[in-house]
PDB file of C-alpha atoms in Angstrom:
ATOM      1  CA  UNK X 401     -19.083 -17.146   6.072  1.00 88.00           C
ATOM      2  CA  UNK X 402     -18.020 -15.220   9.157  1.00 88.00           C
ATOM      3  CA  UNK X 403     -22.073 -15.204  10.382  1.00 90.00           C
ATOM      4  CA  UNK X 404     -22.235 -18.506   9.726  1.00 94.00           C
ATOM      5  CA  UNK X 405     -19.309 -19.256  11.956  1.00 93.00           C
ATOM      6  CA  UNK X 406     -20.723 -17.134  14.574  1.00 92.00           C
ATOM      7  CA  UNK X 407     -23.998 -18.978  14.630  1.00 94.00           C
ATOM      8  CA  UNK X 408     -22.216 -22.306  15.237  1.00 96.00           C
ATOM      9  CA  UNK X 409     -20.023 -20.769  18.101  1.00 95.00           C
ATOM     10  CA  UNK X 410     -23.329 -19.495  19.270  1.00 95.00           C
ATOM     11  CA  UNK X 411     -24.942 -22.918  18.950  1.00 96.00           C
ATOM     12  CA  UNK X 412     -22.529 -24.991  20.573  1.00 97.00           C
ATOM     13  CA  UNK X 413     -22.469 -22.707  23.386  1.00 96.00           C
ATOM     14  CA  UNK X 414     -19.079 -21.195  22.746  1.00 96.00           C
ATOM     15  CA  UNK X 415     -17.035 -18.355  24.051  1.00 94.00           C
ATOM     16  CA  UNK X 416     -16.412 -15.452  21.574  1.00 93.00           C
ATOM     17  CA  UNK X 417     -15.985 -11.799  20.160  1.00 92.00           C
ATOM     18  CA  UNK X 418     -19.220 -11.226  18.074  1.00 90.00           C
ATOM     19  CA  UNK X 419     -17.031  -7.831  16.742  1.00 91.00           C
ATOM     20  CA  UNK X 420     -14.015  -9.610  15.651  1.00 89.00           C
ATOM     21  CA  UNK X 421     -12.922  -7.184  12.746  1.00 94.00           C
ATOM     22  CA  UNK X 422     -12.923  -8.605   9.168  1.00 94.00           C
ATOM     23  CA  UNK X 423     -10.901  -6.678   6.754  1.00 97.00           C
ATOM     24  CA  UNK X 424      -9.875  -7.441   2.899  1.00 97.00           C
ATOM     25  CA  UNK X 425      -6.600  -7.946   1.374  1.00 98.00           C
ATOM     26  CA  UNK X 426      -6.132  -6.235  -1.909  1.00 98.00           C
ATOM     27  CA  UNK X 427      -3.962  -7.968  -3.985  1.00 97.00           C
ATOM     28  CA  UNK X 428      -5.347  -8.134  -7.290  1.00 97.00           C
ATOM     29  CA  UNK X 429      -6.392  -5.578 -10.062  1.00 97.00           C
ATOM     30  CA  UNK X 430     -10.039  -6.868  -9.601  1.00 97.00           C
ATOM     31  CA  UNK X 431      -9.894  -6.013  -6.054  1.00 98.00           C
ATOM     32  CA  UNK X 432      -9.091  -2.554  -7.054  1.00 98.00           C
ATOM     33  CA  UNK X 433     -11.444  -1.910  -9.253  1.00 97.00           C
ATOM     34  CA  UNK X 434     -14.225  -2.913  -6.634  1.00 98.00           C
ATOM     35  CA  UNK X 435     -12.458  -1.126  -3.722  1.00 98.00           C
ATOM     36  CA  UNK X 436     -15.937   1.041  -3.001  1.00 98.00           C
ATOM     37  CA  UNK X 437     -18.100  -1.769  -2.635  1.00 98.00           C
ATOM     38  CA  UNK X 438     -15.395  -4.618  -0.791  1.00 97.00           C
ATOM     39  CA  UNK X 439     -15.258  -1.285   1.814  1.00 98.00           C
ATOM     40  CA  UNK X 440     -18.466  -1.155   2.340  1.00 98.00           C
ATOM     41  CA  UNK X 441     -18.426  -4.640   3.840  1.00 95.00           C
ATOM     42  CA  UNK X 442     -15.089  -4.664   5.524  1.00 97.00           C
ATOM     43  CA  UNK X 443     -13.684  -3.138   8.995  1.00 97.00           C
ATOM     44  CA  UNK X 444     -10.149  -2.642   7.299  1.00 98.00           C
ATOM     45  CA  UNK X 445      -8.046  -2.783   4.194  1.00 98.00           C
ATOM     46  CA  UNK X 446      -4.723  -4.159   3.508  1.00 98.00           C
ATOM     47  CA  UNK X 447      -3.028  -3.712   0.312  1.00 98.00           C
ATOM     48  CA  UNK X 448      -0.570  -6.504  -0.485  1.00 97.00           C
ATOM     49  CA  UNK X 449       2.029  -4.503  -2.833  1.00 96.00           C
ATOM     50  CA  UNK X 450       3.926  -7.300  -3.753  1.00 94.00           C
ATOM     51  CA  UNK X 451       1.556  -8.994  -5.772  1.00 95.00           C
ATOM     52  CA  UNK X 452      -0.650  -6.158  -7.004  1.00 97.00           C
ATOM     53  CA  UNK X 453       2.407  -4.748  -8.639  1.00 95.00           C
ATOM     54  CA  UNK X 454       2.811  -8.136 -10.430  1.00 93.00           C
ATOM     55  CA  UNK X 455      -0.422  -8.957 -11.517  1.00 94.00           C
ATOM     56  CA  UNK X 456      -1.026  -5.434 -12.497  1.00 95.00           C
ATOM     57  CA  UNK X 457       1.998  -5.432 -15.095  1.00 93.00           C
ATOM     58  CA  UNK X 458       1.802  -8.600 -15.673  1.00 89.00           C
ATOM     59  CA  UNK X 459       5.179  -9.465 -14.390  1.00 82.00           C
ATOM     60  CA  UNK X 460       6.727 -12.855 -13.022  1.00 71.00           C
ATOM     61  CA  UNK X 461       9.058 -11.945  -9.831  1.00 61.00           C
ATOM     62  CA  UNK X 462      10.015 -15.668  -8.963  1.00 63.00           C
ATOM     63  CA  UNK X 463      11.712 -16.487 -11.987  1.00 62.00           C
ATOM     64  CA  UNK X 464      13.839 -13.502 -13.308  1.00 57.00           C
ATOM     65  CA  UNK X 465      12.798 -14.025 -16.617  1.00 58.00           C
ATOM     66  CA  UNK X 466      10.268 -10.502 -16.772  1.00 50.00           C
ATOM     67  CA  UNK X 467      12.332  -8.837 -14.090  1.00 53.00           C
ATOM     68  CA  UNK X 468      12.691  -5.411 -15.885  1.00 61.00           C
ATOM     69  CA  UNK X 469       8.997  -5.579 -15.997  1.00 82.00           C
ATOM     70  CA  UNK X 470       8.322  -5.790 -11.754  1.00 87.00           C
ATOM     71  CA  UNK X 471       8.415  -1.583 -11.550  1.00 92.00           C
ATOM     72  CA  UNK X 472       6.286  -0.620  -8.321  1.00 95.00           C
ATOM     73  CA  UNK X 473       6.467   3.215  -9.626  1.00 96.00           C
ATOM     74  CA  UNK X 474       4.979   2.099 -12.778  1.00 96.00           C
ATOM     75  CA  UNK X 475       2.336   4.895 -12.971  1.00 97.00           C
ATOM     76  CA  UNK X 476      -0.662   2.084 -12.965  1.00 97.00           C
ATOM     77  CA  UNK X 477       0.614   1.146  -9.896  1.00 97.00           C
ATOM     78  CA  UNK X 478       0.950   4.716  -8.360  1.00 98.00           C
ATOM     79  CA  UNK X 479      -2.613   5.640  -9.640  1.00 98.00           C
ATOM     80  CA  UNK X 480      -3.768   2.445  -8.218  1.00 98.00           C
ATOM     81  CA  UNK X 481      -2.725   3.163  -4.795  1.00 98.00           C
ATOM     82  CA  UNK X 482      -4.181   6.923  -5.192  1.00 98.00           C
ATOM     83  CA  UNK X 483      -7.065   5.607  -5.805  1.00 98.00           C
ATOM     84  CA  UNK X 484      -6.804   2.779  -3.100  1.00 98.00           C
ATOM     85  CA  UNK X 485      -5.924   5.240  -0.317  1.00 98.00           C
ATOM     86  CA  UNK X 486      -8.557   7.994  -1.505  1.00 98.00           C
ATOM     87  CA  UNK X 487     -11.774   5.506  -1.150  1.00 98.00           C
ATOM     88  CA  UNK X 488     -11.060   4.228   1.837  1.00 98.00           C
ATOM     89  CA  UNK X 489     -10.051   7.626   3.484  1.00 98.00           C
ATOM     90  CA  UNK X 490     -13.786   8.313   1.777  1.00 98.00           C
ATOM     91  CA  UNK X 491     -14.949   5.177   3.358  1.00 98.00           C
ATOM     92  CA  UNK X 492     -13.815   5.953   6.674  1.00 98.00           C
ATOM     93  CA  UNK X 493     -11.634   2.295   6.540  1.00 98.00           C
ATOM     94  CA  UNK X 494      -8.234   2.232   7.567  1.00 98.00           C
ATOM     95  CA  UNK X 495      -5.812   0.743   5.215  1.00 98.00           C
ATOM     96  CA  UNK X 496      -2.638  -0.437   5.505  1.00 98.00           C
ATOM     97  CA  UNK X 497       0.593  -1.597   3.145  1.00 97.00           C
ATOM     98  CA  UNK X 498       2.871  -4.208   3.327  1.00 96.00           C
ATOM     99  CA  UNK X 499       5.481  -5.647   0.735  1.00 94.00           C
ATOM    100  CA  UNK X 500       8.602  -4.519  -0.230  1.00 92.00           C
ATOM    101  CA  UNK X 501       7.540  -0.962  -1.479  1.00 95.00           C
ATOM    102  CA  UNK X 502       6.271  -0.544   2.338  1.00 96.00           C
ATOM    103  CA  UNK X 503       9.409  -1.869   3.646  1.00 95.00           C
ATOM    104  CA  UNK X 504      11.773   0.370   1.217  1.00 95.00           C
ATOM    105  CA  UNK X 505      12.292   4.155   2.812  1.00 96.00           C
ATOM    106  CA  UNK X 506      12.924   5.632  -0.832  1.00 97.00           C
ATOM    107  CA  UNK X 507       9.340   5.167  -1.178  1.00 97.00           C
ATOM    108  CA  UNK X 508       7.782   6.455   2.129  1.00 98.00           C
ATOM    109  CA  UNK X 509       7.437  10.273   1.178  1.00 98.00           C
ATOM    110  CA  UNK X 510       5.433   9.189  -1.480  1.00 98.00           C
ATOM    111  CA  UNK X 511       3.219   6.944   0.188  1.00 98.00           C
ATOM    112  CA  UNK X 512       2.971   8.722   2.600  1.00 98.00           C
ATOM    113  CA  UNK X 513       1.364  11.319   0.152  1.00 98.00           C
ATOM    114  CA  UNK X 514      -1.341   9.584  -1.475  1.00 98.00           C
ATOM    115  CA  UNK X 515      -2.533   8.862   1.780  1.00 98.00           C
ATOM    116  CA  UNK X 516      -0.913   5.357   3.235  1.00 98.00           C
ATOM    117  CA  UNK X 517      -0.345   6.093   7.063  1.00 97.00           C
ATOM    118  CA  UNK X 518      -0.143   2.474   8.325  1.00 97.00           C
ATOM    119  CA  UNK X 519       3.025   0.390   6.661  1.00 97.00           C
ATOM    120  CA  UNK X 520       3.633  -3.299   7.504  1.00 96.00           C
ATOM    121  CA  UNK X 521       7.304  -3.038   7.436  1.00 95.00           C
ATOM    122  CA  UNK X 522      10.039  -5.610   7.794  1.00 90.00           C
ATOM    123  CA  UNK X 523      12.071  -5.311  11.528  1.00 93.00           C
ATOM    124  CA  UNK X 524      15.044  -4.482   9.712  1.00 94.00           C
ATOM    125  CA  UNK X 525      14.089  -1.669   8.427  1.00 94.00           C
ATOM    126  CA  UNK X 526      12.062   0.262  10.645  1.00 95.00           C
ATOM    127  CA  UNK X 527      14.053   2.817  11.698  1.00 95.00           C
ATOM    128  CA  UNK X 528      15.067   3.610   8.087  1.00 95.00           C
ATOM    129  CA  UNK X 529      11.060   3.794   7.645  1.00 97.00           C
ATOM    130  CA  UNK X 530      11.195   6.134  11.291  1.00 96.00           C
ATOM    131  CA  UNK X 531      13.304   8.335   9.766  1.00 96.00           C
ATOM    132  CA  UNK X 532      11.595   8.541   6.435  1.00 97.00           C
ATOM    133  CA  UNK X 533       8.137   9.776   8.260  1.00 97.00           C
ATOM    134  CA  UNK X 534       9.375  11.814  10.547  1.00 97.00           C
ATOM    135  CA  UNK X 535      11.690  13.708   8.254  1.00 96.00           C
ATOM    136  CA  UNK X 536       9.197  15.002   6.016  1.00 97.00           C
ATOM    137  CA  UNK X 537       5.427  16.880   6.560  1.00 97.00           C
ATOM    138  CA  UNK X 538       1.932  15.391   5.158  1.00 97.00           C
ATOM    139  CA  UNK X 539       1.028  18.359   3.177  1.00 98.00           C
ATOM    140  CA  UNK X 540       4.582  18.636   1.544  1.00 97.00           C
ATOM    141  CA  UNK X 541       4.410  14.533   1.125  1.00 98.00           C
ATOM    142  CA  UNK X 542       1.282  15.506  -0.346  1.00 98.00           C
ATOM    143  CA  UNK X 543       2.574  18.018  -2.855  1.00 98.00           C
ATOM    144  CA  UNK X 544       5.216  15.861  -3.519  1.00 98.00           C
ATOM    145  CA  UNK X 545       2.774  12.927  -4.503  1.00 98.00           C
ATOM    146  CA  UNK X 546       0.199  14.994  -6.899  1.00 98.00           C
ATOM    147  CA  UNK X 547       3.339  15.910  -8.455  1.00 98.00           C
ATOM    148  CA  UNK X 548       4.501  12.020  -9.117  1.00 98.00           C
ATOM    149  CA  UNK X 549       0.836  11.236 -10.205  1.00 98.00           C
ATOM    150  CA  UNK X 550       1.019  13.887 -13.080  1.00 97.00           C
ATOM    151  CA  UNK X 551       4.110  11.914 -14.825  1.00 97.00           C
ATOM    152  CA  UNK X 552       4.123   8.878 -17.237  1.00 95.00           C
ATOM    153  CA  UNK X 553       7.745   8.130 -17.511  1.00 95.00           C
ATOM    154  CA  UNK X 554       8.789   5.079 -14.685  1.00 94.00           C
ATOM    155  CA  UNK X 555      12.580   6.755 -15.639  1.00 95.00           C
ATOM    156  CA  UNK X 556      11.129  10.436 -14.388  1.00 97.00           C
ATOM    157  CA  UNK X 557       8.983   9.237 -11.306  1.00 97.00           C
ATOM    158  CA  UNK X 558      12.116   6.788  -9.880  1.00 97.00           C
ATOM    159  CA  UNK X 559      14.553   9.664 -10.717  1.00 97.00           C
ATOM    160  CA  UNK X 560      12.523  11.753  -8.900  1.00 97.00           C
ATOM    161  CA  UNK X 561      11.738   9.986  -6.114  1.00 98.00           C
ATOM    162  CA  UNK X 562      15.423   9.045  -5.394  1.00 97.00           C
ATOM    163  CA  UNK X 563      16.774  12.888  -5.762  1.00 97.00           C
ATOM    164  CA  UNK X 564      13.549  13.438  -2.961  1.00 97.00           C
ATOM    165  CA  UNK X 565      15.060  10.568  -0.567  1.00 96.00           C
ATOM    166  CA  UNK X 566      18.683  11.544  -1.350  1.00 96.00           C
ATOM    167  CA  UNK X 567      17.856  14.850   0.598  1.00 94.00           C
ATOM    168  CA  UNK X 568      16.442  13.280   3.149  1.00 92.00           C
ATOM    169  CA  UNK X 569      18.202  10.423   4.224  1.00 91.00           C
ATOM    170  CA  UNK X 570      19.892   9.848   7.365  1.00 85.00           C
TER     171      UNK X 570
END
């Protein structure tokens, strides 16, 4: 689609950037599972954690009604975005996050850990999400994340992310 657009700029004689970069939102557990090939043809990645962590536990966050089941340190989730960071640091793609879990400091140390190092975040909140990178190292983010990955309680992984922000914190 995007060389067909550029061939009827081209045609009708019109200015533009022939290296406009094209990048994918990943949004959906599909999108995930073909994250080495939908690299392969993109310039960037954004991961849209929002609605990933819905459709991947199969949770409704407009009405209320599956609430309890909207967990964004579900460990599906949390391998998900392992595996999202780790291709396209393999791919040489940059990749970004945005969504709440971006926008939320409590979860920076360990994002920051499985390899996310570009956040869309909310203006409210970007000091807190300052703070939360600067107060911590990549390889002890890192320690801290393999350690996350190896659990399978949600209870465990939120408890210990928490305690980790709750020394942290401003």
């Amino acid at each position: 689609a995007v060389e067909s657009i550029k061939q009827e700029l081209t045609a009708a004689g019109e200015s533009f950037n022939p290296d406009i970069p094209v990048g994918a939102m990943i949004e959906t557990p599909s999108a995930v599972i073909l994250i080495a090939p939908l690299a392969d043809e993109v310039d960037f990645l954004s991961v849209g954690t929002n609605d990933l962590v819905q459709y991947v536990l199969a949770a409704d966050r407009i009405s209320g009604e599956a609430d309890s089941a909207y967990e964004p340190l579900h460990p599906a989730v949390l391998q998900m975005l392992a595996t999202l960071a780790t291709t396209a640091r393999s791919k040489g793609k940059p990749i970004s996050l945005c969504g709440e879990i971006a926008s939320d400091p409590v979860y920076t140390a360990l994002l920051l850990g499985l390899g996310f190092r570009r956040f869309s975040v909310s203006p409210g909140r970007l000091l807190e999400i300052k703070h939360a990178i600067r107060s911590i190292g990549l390889t002890t983010a890192s320690e801290f994340a393999a350690g996350i990955l190896s659990l399978s309680s949600e209870q465990d992984i939120r408890s210990q992310v928490q305690d980790e922000w709750s020394r942290r914190r401003p």
